[in-house]
Tab-separated table of N, CA and C in Angstrom:
chain	number	residue	atom	x	y	z
A	1362	MET	N	126.178	92.110	58.531
A	1362	MET	CA	125.261	92.422	57.422
A	1362	MET	C	125.065	91.173	56.567
A	1363	LEU	N	123.846	90.831	56.348
A	1363	LEU	CA	123.559	89.656	55.532
A	1363	LEU	C	123.740	89.981	54.055
A	1364	SER	N	124.265	89.005	53.330
A	1364	SER	CA	124.483	89.235	51.907
A	1364	SER	C	123.188	89.021	51.123
A	1365	HIS	N	122.255	88.321	51.734
A	1365	HIS	CA	120.984	88.068	51.061
A	1365	HIS	C	120.109	89.314	51.112
A	1366	THR	N	119.607	89.699	49.963
A	1366	THR	CA	118.746	90.872	49.906
A	1366	THR	C	117.327	90.450	49.519
A	1367	PRO	N	116.363	90.690	50.375
A	1367	PRO	CA	114.976	90.400	50.045
A	1367	PRO	C	114.472	91.349	48.967
A	1368	ASP	N	113.287	91.134	48.493
A	1368	ASP	CA	112.706	91.967	47.451
A	1368	ASP	C	112.868	93.440	47.806
A	1369	SER	N	113.656	94.137	46.990
A	1369	SER	CA	114.029	95.508	47.339
A	1369	SER	C	112.859	96.484	47.206
A	1370	ASN	N	111.894	96.145	46.372
A	1370	ASN	CA	110.722	97.015	46.230
A	1370	ASN	C	109.474	96.270	46.671
A	1371	THR	N	108.973	96.633	47.815
A	1371	THR	CA	107.775	95.989	48.332
A	1371	THR	C	106.727	97.059	48.593
A	1372	THR	N	105.562	96.870	48.005
A	1372	THR	CA	104.480	97.818	48.227
A	1372	THR	C	103.270	97.084	48.794
A	1373	MET	N	102.743	97.595	49.854
A	1373	MET	CA	101.615	96.963	50.506
A	1373	MET	C	100.511	97.986	50.700
A	1374	VAL	N	99.327	97.648	50.232
A	1374	VAL	CA	98.201	98.564	50.388
A	1374	VAL	C	97.165	97.922	51.296
A	1375	ILE	N	96.819	98.621	52.336
A	1375	ILE	CA	95.833	98.113	53.286
A	1375	ILE	C	94.605	99.013	53.213
A	1376	THR	N	93.462	98.400	52.946
A	1376	THR	CA	92.225	99.170	52.890
A	1376	THR	C	91.344	98.801	54.081
A	1377	ILE	N	90.967	99.796	54.825
A	1377	ILE	CA	90.137	99.571	56.007
A	1377	ILE	C	88.801	100.279	55.824
A	1378	LYS	N	87.718	99.498	55.962
A	1378	LYS	CA	86.399	100.105	55.896
A	1378	LYS	C	85.746	100.018	57.260
A	1379	LYS	N	85.340	101.152	57.766
A	1379	LYS	CA	84.645	101.140	59.044
A	1379	LYS	C	83.681	102.310	59.132
A	1380	SER	N	82.485	102.004	59.550
A	1380	SER	CA	81.430	102.996	59.784
A	1380	SER	C	81.399	104.102	58.729
A	1381	GLY	N	81.237	103.717	57.468
A	1381	GLY	CA	81.065	104.691	56.395
A	1381	GLY	C	82.323	105.446	56.028
A	1382	LYS	N	83.471	104.997	56.522
A	1382	LYS	CA	84.718	105.684	56.215
A	1382	LYS	C	85.703	104.691	55.615
A	1383	VAL	N	86.365	105.116	54.558
A	1383	VAL	CA	87.336	104.250	53.911
A	1383	VAL	C	88.736	104.820	54.105
A	1384	GLU	N	89.606	104.001	54.622
A	1384	GLU	CA	90.982	104.453	54.818
A	1384	GLU	C	91.923	103.580	54.007
A	1385	ASN	N	92.751	104.217	53.222
A	1385	ASN	CA	93.755	103.492	52.462
A	1385	ASN	C	95.126	103.780	53.038
A	1386	ILE	N	95.817	102.727	53.428
A	1386	ILE	CA	97.160	102.900	53.973
A	1386	ILE	C	98.146	102.294	52.984
A	1387	LEU	N	99.023	103.121	52.481
A	1387	LEU	CA	100.018	102.654	51.519
A	1387	LEU	C	101.392	102.611	52.184
A	1388	ILE	N	101.935	101.406	52.228
A	1388	ILE	CA	103.260	101.244	52.822
A	1388	ILE	C	104.190	100.710	51.753
A	1389	SER	N	105.202	101.468	51.435
A	1389	SER	CA	106.164	100.992	50.457
A	1389	SER	C	107.551	100.972	51.059
A	1390	ARG	N	108.266	99.907	50.788
A	1390	ARG	CA	109.598	99.751	51.348
A	1390	ARG	C	110.572	99.658	50.198
A	1391	GLN	N	111.571	100.487	50.191
A	1391	GLN	CA	112.501	100.535	49.071
A	1391	GLN	C	113.919	100.355	49.573
A	1392	GLY	N	114.339	99.095	49.583
A	1392	GLY	CA	115.722	98.773	49.919
A	1392	GLY	C	116.324	99.522	51.101
A	1393	ALA	N	117.419	99.075	51.573
A	1393	ALA	CA	118.257	99.780	52.558
A	1393	ALA	C	117.457	100.413	53.694
A	1394	GLY	N	116.334	99.811	54.033
A	1394	GLY	CA	115.577	100.291	55.183
A	1394	GLY	C	114.837	101.593	54.947
A	1395	ARG	N	114.904	102.117	53.718
A	1395	ARG	CA	114.133	103.338	53.455
A	1395	ARG	C	112.658	102.981	53.464
A	1396	PHE	N	111.869	103.845	54.008
A	1396	PHE	CA	110.484	103.499	54.268
A	1396	PHE	C	109.592	104.697	53.966
A	1397	ALA	N	108.591	104.461	53.151
A	1397	ALA	CA	107.655	105.543	52.838
A	1397	ALA	C	106.263	105.134	53.296
A	1398	TYR	N	105.587	106.039	53.945
A	1398	TYR	CA	104.273	105.733	54.490
A	1398	TYR	C	103.303	106.860	54.184
A	1399	SER	N	102.175	106.495	53.629
A	1399	SER	CA	101.169	107.518	53.371
A	1399	SER	C	99.792	106.974	53.702
A	1400	GLN	N	98.961	107.811	54.217
A	1400	GLN	CA	97.615	107.395	54.582
A	1400	GLN	C	96.608	108.408	54.069
A	1401	THR	N	95.597	107.898	53.373
A	1401	THR	CA	94.558	108.785	52.880
A	1401	THR	C	93.219	108.333	53.441
A	1402	SER	N	92.434	109.267	53.853
A	1402	SER	CA	91.118	108.955	54.388
A	1402	SER	C	90.070	109.729	53.610
A	1403	LYS	N	88.979	109.060	53.311
A	1403	LYS	CA	87.873	109.748	52.662
A	1403	LYS	C	86.564	109.194	53.193
A	1404	THR	N	85.554	110.009	53.157
A	1404	THR	CA	84.251	109.575	53.632
A	1404	THR	C	83.432	109.081	52.454
A	1405	SER	N	82.931	107.853	52.578
A	1405	SER	CA	82.138	107.294	51.485
A	1405	SER	C	80.733	107.883	51.506
A	1406	THR	N	80.075	107.810	50.373
A	1406	THR	CA	78.781	108.465	50.262
A	1406	THR	C	77.635	107.563	50.677
A	1407	ASN	N	77.896	106.300	50.971
A	1407	ASN	CA	76.828	105.412	51.434
A	1407	ASN	C	77.036	105.174	52.896
């Protein structure tokens, strides 16, 4: 086990736009390998 600890709270948001659809992917990493992942999709009006 390494004694060095990287940033324990890392949040990354990826936004993908394709063919009138917007997808937001939220990836958050909270220490000790715990991992939370959520994805929301919505249809844009244009």
